[in-house]
PDB file of C-alpha atoms in Angstrom:
ATOM      1  CA  MET A 226      77.155 170.709 181.704  1.00 91.00           C
ATOM      2  CA  GLN A 227      77.683 167.226 180.383  1.00 97.00           C
ATOM      3  CA  ILE A 228      75.669 165.479 177.695  1.00 98.00           C
ATOM      4  CA  ALA A 229      73.726 162.555 179.123  1.00 98.00           C
ATOM      5  CA  SER A 230      72.037 161.113 176.046  1.00 98.00           C
ATOM      6  CA  ILE A 231      71.252 161.638 172.385  1.00 98.00           C
ATOM      7  CA  GLU A 232      68.387 159.888 170.636  1.00 98.00           C
ATOM      8  CA  THR A 233      66.565 160.111 167.339  1.00 98.00           C
ATOM      9  CA  LEU A 234      62.794 160.355 167.122  1.00 98.00           C
ATOM     10  CA  SER A 235      60.367 160.224 164.226  1.00 96.00           C
ATOM     11  CA  CYS A 236      56.693 160.980 163.732  1.00 95.00           C
ATOM     12  CA  ASP A 237      54.158 160.276 161.026  1.00 93.00           C
ATOM     13  CA  ALA A 238      53.698 163.276 158.735  1.00 88.00           C
ATOM     14  CA  GLY A 239      51.384 161.614 156.254  1.00 87.00           C
ATOM     15  CA  TRP A 240      53.258 160.675 153.108  1.00 87.00           C
ATOM     16  CA  ARG A 241      56.628 160.783 154.880  1.00 89.00           C
ATOM     17  CA  ASN A 242      58.106 160.943 158.373  1.00 93.00           C
ATOM     18  CA  TYR A 243      59.630 163.885 160.206  1.00 95.00           C
ATOM     19  CA  HIS A 244      62.830 163.161 162.149  1.00 97.00           C
ATOM     20  CA  PHE A 245      64.279 164.853 165.221  1.00 98.00           C
ATOM     21  CA  VAL A 246      67.328 164.713 167.490  1.00 99.00           C
ATOM     22  CA  LYS A 247      66.754 164.931 171.242  1.00 99.00           C
ATOM     23  CA  LEU A 248      69.870 165.764 173.275  1.00 99.00           C
ATOM     24  CA  MET A 249      69.613 165.600 177.071  1.00 98.00           C
ATOM     25  CA  THR A 250      72.106 167.084 179.519  1.00 98.00           C
ATOM     26  CA  GLU A 251      72.740 165.847 183.045  1.00 97.00           C
ATOM     27  CA  SER A 252      71.119 169.033 184.359  1.00 96.00           C
ATOM     28  CA  GLY A 253      67.881 168.278 182.516  1.00 97.00           C
ATOM     29  CA  ILE A 254      68.164 170.696 179.599  1.00 98.00           C
ATOM     30  CA  THR A 255      66.954 169.362 176.248  1.00 98.00           C
ATOM     31  CA  GLY A 256      68.397 170.406 172.913  1.00 98.00           C
ATOM     32  CA  TRP A 257      66.382 169.754 169.763  1.00 99.00           C
ATOM     33  CA  SER A 258      67.116 169.642 166.067  1.00 99.00           C
ATOM     34  CA  GLU A 259      65.605 168.073 162.978  1.00 98.00           C
ATOM     35  CA  TYR A 260      66.880 166.137 159.981  1.00 97.00           C
ATOM     36  CA  ASP A 261      65.437 164.428 156.949  1.00 95.00           C
ATOM     37  CA  GLU A 262      65.591 160.940 155.491  1.00 92.00           C
ATOM     38  CA  GLY A 263      62.660 161.246 153.120  1.00 80.00           C
ATOM     39  CA  PHE A 264      64.329 162.659 150.030  1.00 77.00           C
ATOM     40  CA  GLY A 265      67.722 161.392 148.955  1.00 76.00           C
ATOM     41  CA  SER A 266      69.187 161.066 152.446  1.00 88.00           C
ATOM     42  CA  PRO A 267      68.640 157.523 153.762  1.00 92.00           C
ATOM     43  CA  GLY A 268      70.805 156.674 156.736  1.00 95.00           C
ATOM     44  CA  VAL A 269      71.142 160.059 158.457  1.00 97.00           C
ATOM     45  CA  GLY A 270      69.626 158.626 161.639  1.00 97.00           C
ATOM     46  CA  THR A 271      72.179 155.813 161.632  1.00 97.00           C
ATOM     47  CA  VAL A 272      75.016 158.344 161.336  1.00 97.00           C
ATOM     48  CA  ILE A 273      73.634 160.295 164.295  1.00 98.00           C
ATOM     49  CA  THR A 274      73.225 157.184 166.436  1.00 97.00           C
ATOM     50  CA  GLN A 275      76.759 155.936 165.785  1.00 97.00           C
ATOM     51  CA  LEU A 276      78.428 159.318 166.245  1.00 97.00           C
ATOM     52  CA  SER A 277      76.493 160.050 169.438  1.00 97.00           C
ATOM     53  CA  GLU A 278      78.698 157.584 171.290  1.00 95.00           C
ATOM     54  CA  ARG A 279      81.604 160.020 170.890  1.00 96.00           C
ATOM     55  CA  VAL A 280      79.517 162.901 172.233  1.00 98.00           C
ATOM     56  CA  ILE A 281      78.060 161.427 175.431  1.00 98.00           C
ATOM     57  CA  GLY A 282      79.835 162.782 178.517  1.00 98.00           C
ATOM     58  CA  GLN A 283      81.281 165.849 176.820  1.00 97.00           C
ATOM     59  CA  ASP A 284      80.445 169.434 177.779  1.00 97.00           C
ATOM     60  CA  VAL A 285      77.563 170.683 175.659  1.00 96.00           C
ATOM     61  CA  GLU A 286      79.101 174.167 175.512  1.00 95.00           C
ATOM     62  CA  ASN A 287      82.112 172.801 173.642  1.00 96.00           C
ATOM     63  CA  HIS A 288      80.031 172.476 170.491  1.00 96.00           C
ATOM     64  CA  GLU A 289      82.820 173.676 168.191  1.00 96.00           C
ATOM     65  CA  ARG A 290      85.277 171.141 169.590  1.00 97.00           C
ATOM     66  CA  ILE A 291      82.705 168.361 169.371  1.00 98.00           C
ATOM     67  CA  TYR A 292      81.926 169.225 165.761  1.00 97.00           C
ATOM     68  CA  ALA A 293      85.629 169.338 164.865  1.00 97.00           C
ATOM     69  CA  ASP A 294      86.158 165.916 166.443  1.00 97.00           C
ATOM     70  CA  LEU A 295      83.185 164.407 164.607  1.00 98.00           C
ATOM     71  CA  TYR A 296      84.337 165.934 161.340  1.00 97.00           C
ATOM     72  CA  ALA A 297      87.831 164.535 161.816  1.00 97.00           C
ATOM     73  CA  CYS A 298      86.640 161.016 162.571  1.00 96.00           C
ATOM     74  CA  THR A 299      84.415 160.989 159.478  1.00 96.00           C
ATOM     75  CA  ARG A 300      86.897 162.629 157.111  1.00 95.00           C
ATOM     76  CA  PRO A 301      86.922 159.730 154.595  1.00 94.00           C
ATOM     77  CA  ALA A 302      83.244 160.496 153.908  1.00 92.00           C
ATOM     78  CA  ALA A 303      82.960 164.104 155.037  1.00 86.00           C
ATOM     79  CA  SER A 304      79.948 165.136 152.996  1.00 90.00           C
ATOM     80  CA  GLY A 305      76.467 164.022 152.052  1.00 92.00           C
ATOM     81  CA  VAL A 306      74.624 161.941 154.633  1.00 95.00           C
ATOM     82  CA  VAL A 307      77.503 162.220 157.129  1.00 97.00           C
ATOM     83  CA  ALA A 308      77.470 166.012 156.905  1.00 97.00           C
ATOM     84  CA  GLN A 309      73.719 166.049 157.504  1.00 97.00           C
ATOM     85  CA  GLY A 310      74.159 163.894 160.588  1.00 98.00           C
ATOM     86  CA  LEU A 311      76.882 166.181 161.924  1.00 98.00           C
ATOM     87  CA  GLY A 312      74.705 169.199 161.289  1.00 98.00           C
ATOM     88  CA  ALA A 313      71.794 167.698 163.222  1.00 98.00           C
ATOM     89  CA  ILE A 314      74.018 166.963 166.226  1.00 98.00           C
ATOM     90  CA  GLU A 315      75.558 170.438 166.078  1.00 98.00           C
ATOM     91  CA  ASN A 316      72.154 172.125 165.982  1.00 98.00           C
ATOM     92  CA  ALA A 317      70.994 170.171 169.035  1.00 99.00           C
ATOM     93  CA  LEU A 318      74.190 171.205 170.839  1.00 98.00           C
ATOM     94  CA  LEU A 319      73.573 174.857 169.992  1.00 98.00           C
ATOM     95  CA  ASP A 320      69.954 174.664 171.128  1.00 98.00           C
ATOM     96  CA  ALA A 321      70.928 173.152 174.490  1.00 98.00           C
ATOM     97  CA  THR A 322      73.771 175.637 174.991  1.00 98.00           C
ATOM     98  CA  ALA A 323      71.519 178.619 174.282  1.00 98.00           C
ATOM     99  CA  LYS A 324      68.934 177.320 176.760  1.00 98.00           C
ATOM    100  CA  HIS A 325      71.662 176.819 179.367  1.00 97.00           C
ATOM    101  CA  LEU A 326      72.864 180.409 178.900  1.00 96.00           C
ATOM    102  CA  GLY A 327      69.329 181.789 178.764  1.00 97.00           C
ATOM    103  CA  VAL A 328      69.791 183.468 175.389  1.00 98.00           C
ATOM    104  CA  PRO A 329      68.287 183.009 171.917  1.00 97.00           C
ATOM    105  CA  CYS A 330      70.290 180.649 169.731  1.00 96.00           C
ATOM    106  CA  TYR A 331      71.161 183.448 167.301  1.00 96.00           C
ATOM    107  CA  VAL A 332      73.347 185.025 170.013  1.00 97.00           C
ATOM    108  CA  LEU A 333      75.712 182.058 169.666  1.00 96.00           C
ATOM    109  CA  LEU A 334      75.867 182.673 165.921  1.00 95.00           C
ATOM    110  CA  GLY A 335      76.855 186.331 166.100  1.00 95.00           C
ATOM    111  CA  GLY A 336      73.507 188.015 166.702  1.00 96.00           C
ATOM    112  CA  LYS A 337      70.411 188.638 164.627  1.00 94.00           C
ATOM    113  CA  ILE A 338      70.456 190.822 161.522  1.00 94.00           C
ATOM    114  CA  ARG A 339      66.716 191.413 161.028  1.00 94.00           C
ATOM    115  CA  GLU A 340      63.519 191.672 163.034  1.00 93.00           C
ATOM    116  CA  ALA A 341      61.329 189.961 160.459  1.00 93.00           C
ATOM    117  CA  ILE A 342      61.740 187.910 157.320  1.00 93.00           C
ATOM    118  CA  ARG A 343      59.549 187.667 154.257  1.00 94.00           C
ATOM    119  CA  VAL A 344      58.062 184.220 153.737  1.00 96.00           C
ATOM    120  CA  TYR A 345      56.760 182.559 150.606  1.00 98.00           C
ATOM    121  CA  TRP A 346      54.561 179.544 149.822  1.00 98.00           C
ATOM    122  CA  SER A 347      57.038 176.803 148.945  1.00 97.00           C
ATOM    123  CA  HIS A 348      56.237 173.902 146.592  1.00 96.00           C
ATOM    124  CA  CYS A 349      53.042 175.693 145.696  1.00 98.00           C
ATOM    125  CA  ALA A 350      50.722 173.212 143.920  1.00 97.00           C
ATOM    126  CA  THR A 351      53.303 170.431 144.194  1.00 96.00           C
ATOM    127  CA  TRP A 352      51.926 168.520 147.164  1.00 94.00           C
ATOM    128  CA  ARG A 353      48.325 169.102 146.067  1.00 97.00           C
ATOM    129  CA  ILE A 354      49.238 167.424 142.779  1.00 96.00           C
ATOM    130  CA  SER A 355      51.373 164.572 144.113  1.00 93.00           C
ATOM    131  CA  HIS A 356      49.730 163.968 147.527  1.00 94.00           C
ATOM    132  CA  PRO A 357      46.165 165.309 147.351  1.00 95.00           C
ATOM    133  CA  ASP A 358      44.946 163.024 150.153  1.00 94.00           C
ATOM    134  CA  PHE A 359      47.179 164.892 152.591  1.00 94.00           C
ATOM    135  CA  TYR A 360      47.023 168.356 151.020  1.00 94.00           C
ATOM    136  CA  PRO A 361      43.495 168.961 149.711  1.00 95.00           C
ATOM    137  CA  PRO A 362      41.986 170.274 147.592  1.00 97.00           C
ATOM    138  CA  ALA A 363      43.629 168.404 144.723  1.00 96.00           C
ATOM    139  CA  VAL A 364      45.180 170.365 141.868  1.00 97.00           C
ATOM    140  CA  GLN A 365      44.407 168.612 138.574  1.00 96.00           C
ATOM    141  CA  THR A 366      43.971 171.393 136.028  1.00 96.00           C
ATOM    142  CA  LEU A 367      45.302 174.828 135.192  1.00 97.00           C
ATOM    143  CA  ASP A 368      42.063 176.272 136.562  1.00 98.00           C
ATOM    144  CA  ASP A 369      42.950 174.623 139.877  1.00 98.00           C
ATOM    145  CA  VAL A 370      46.363 176.300 139.698  1.00 98.00           C
ATOM    146  CA  LYS A 371      44.688 179.661 139.127  1.00 98.00           C
ATOM    147  CA  ALA A 372      42.428 179.095 142.131  1.00 98.00           C
ATOM    148  CA  LEU A 373      45.450 178.202 144.253  1.00 98.00           C
ATOM    149  CA  GLY A 374      47.142 181.416 143.161  1.00 98.00           C
ATOM    150  CA  SER A 375      44.131 183.329 144.486  1.00 99.00           C
ATOM    151  CA  GLU A 376      44.343 181.371 147.742  1.00 99.00           C
ATOM    152  CA  VAL A 377      48.007 182.280 148.160  1.00 99.00           C
ATOM    153  CA  LEU A 378      47.147 185.953 147.724  1.00 98.00           C
ATOM    154  CA  ASP A 379      44.151 185.790 150.063  1.00 98.00           C
ATOM    155  CA  LYS A 380      46.277 184.238 152.815  1.00 98.00           C
ATOM    156  CA  GLY A 381      48.659 187.189 152.739  1.00 97.00           C
ATOM    157  CA  PHE A 382      51.689 185.722 151.008  1.00 98.00           C
ATOM    158  CA  THR A 383      53.666 188.008 148.718  1.00 97.00           C
ATOM    159  CA  GLY A 384      55.640 185.272 146.973  1.00 98.00           C
ATOM    160  CA  LEU A 385      55.369 181.654 145.934  1.00 98.00           C
ATOM    161  CA  LYS A 386      57.685 178.971 144.584  1.00 98.00           C
ATOM    162  CA  THR A 387      56.514 176.145 142.391  1.00 98.00           C
ATOM    163  CA  ASN A 388      57.877 173.212 140.390  1.00 95.00           C
ATOM    164  CA  MET A 389      57.620 172.046 136.776  1.00 94.00           C
ATOM    165  CA  PHE A 390      54.563 170.125 135.627  1.00 95.00           C
ATOM    166  CA  VAL A 391      53.234 168.704 132.380  1.00 94.00           C
ATOM    167  CA  TYR A 392      49.496 168.850 131.671  1.00 95.00           C
ATOM    168  CA  GLU A 393      48.620 166.206 129.108  1.00 91.00           C
ATOM    169  CA  ASN A 394      45.589 164.048 128.249  1.00 90.00           C
ATOM    170  CA  GLY A 395      43.653 165.272 131.269  1.00 89.00           C
ATOM    171  CA  GLU A 396      46.423 164.399 133.700  1.00 92.00           C
ATOM    172  CA  VAL A 397      49.183 166.371 135.392  1.00 94.00           C
ATOM    173  CA  SER A 398      52.620 164.991 136.256  1.00 91.00           C
ATOM    174  CA  GLY A 399      55.751 166.447 137.760  1.00 91.00           C
ATOM    175  CA  TRP A 400      58.914 166.994 135.750  1.00 89.00           C
ATOM    176  CA  GLY A 401      62.188 166.799 137.641  1.00 86.00           C
ATOM    177  CA  PRO A 402      64.740 164.612 135.816  1.00 83.00           C
ATOM    178  CA  GLY A 403      67.550 166.069 137.884  1.00 78.00           C
ATOM    179  CA  PHE A 404      65.922 164.362 140.857  1.00 79.00           C
ATOM    180  CA  SER A 405      65.027 161.195 138.905  1.00 81.00           C
ATOM    181  CA  LYS A 406      61.357 162.172 138.619  1.00 80.00           C
ATOM    182  CA  PRO A 407      61.337 160.911 135.875  1.00 80.00           C
ATOM    183  CA  PHE A 408      64.904 159.875 135.145  1.00 76.00           C
ATOM    184  CA  PHE A 409      66.338 161.114 131.857  1.00 74.00           C
ATOM    185  CA  PRO A 410      70.163 161.399 131.750  1.00 70.00           C
ATOM    186  CA  GLU A 411      70.135 164.061 129.039  1.00 73.00           C
ATOM    187  CA  LEU A 412      67.930 166.448 131.103  1.00 72.00           C
ATOM    188  CA  THR A 413      66.488 167.705 127.824  1.00 76.00           C
ATOM    189  CA  VAL A 414      64.090 170.654 127.917  1.00 82.00           C
ATOM    190  CA  ASP A 415      61.862 170.390 124.858  1.00 88.00           C
ATOM    191  CA  ARG A 416      59.205 172.709 123.481  1.00 93.00           C
ATOM    192  CA  LYS A 417      56.352 170.762 125.090  1.00 92.00           C
ATOM    193  CA  LEU A 418      57.896 171.233 128.510  1.00 91.00           C
ATOM    194  CA  LEU A 419      58.492 174.944 127.920  1.00 95.00           C
ATOM    195  CA  LEU A 420      54.869 175.423 126.880  1.00 97.00           C
ATOM    196  CA  ASN A 421      53.670 173.602 129.992  1.00 96.00           C
ATOM    197  CA  ILE A 422      55.922 175.655 132.262  1.00 96.00           C
ATOM    198  CA  SER A 423      54.616 178.833 130.655  1.00 97.00           C
ATOM    199  CA  ALA A 424      50.979 177.750 131.057  1.00 97.00           C
ATOM    200  CA  HIS A 425      51.557 176.752 134.689  1.00 98.00           C
ATOM    201  CA  LEU A 426      53.116 180.109 135.559  1.00 98.00           C
ATOM    202  CA  GLU A 427      50.483 182.046 133.638  1.00 98.00           C
ATOM    203  CA  ALA A 428      47.749 180.306 135.623  1.00 98.00           C
ATOM    204  CA  PHE A 429      49.457 181.259 138.865  1.00 98.00           C
ATOM    205  CA  ARG A 430      49.842 184.841 137.646  1.00 98.00           C
ATOM    206  CA  ASP A 431      46.176 185.026 136.698  1.00 98.00           C
ATOM    207  CA  GLY A 432      45.167 183.885 140.169  1.00 98.00           C
ATOM    208  CA  ALA A 433      47.765 185.586 142.325  1.00 98.00           C
ATOM    209  CA  GLY A 434      47.910 188.888 140.492  1.00 98.00           C
ATOM    210  CA  PRO A 435      50.755 191.016 139.113  1.00 96.00           C
ATOM    211  CA  ASP A 436      52.544 191.725 142.399  1.00 96.00           C
ATOM    212  CA  MET A 437      53.108 188.143 143.573  1.00 96.00           C
TER     213      MET A 437
END
C-alpha cells in the first residue's frame, strides 16, 4: 500500500494555530497526526514538507524502515525541530497502517495496558489569565482562582496542573523565566515569588477542596 501524498494543514485556534499532517495512500486510506509550531518549534512544517519527498511511493506499512531512513538523512541535526517533524510523519504512518489492518493503533505499539486513564485540567488558570478573550471568564484575582478551583471540581476532574503567577498592584502576570517569560538568565526564585506561588495554590485548594 504505497504512499501517494503527504501534506500539512493548519487551522485557526484563536491565539495560535493547530497543525496537522495528512498522509494519503494510493488505496484511499488517510493517516493523520498533529504537530506544533506555536511554542518554541518554528519550522516543523518545513521539515515535514521537505522530508515527505523521501516518503512518497514507499509502503506505508514499512514505517520503521521509513523512520530509520529519515533519521539517517537528518543525522547532523537529529533532534529538536527535526525530531518533531519525524515524529509527526511516523504518527501519520502508524495511523494509516492501523486503518489498513483494521486494528486500533495501540496494537502496532504492543497492545494497550489500561482501559481508562485519569485526566487532569492542564494549564488551569493560565489561558484565562493570558488569553481571556478566548478562554472566558477572565482570571484576574485570587478570588477568581478560587472560583476556578470550584469549577474544576464541579466538572468532575480529580486533578489540575497550573503555572506560576505573580499578583501585584491589581494585576496578574505569568512567571516562567526558563521559557523566556520573562527572561532572566539567573532563574532566581525570590521570596516574593514564593509567596505568590503559595497564595495561588492556596486559592486553588480553597476552591477545589482537599482531595484535588
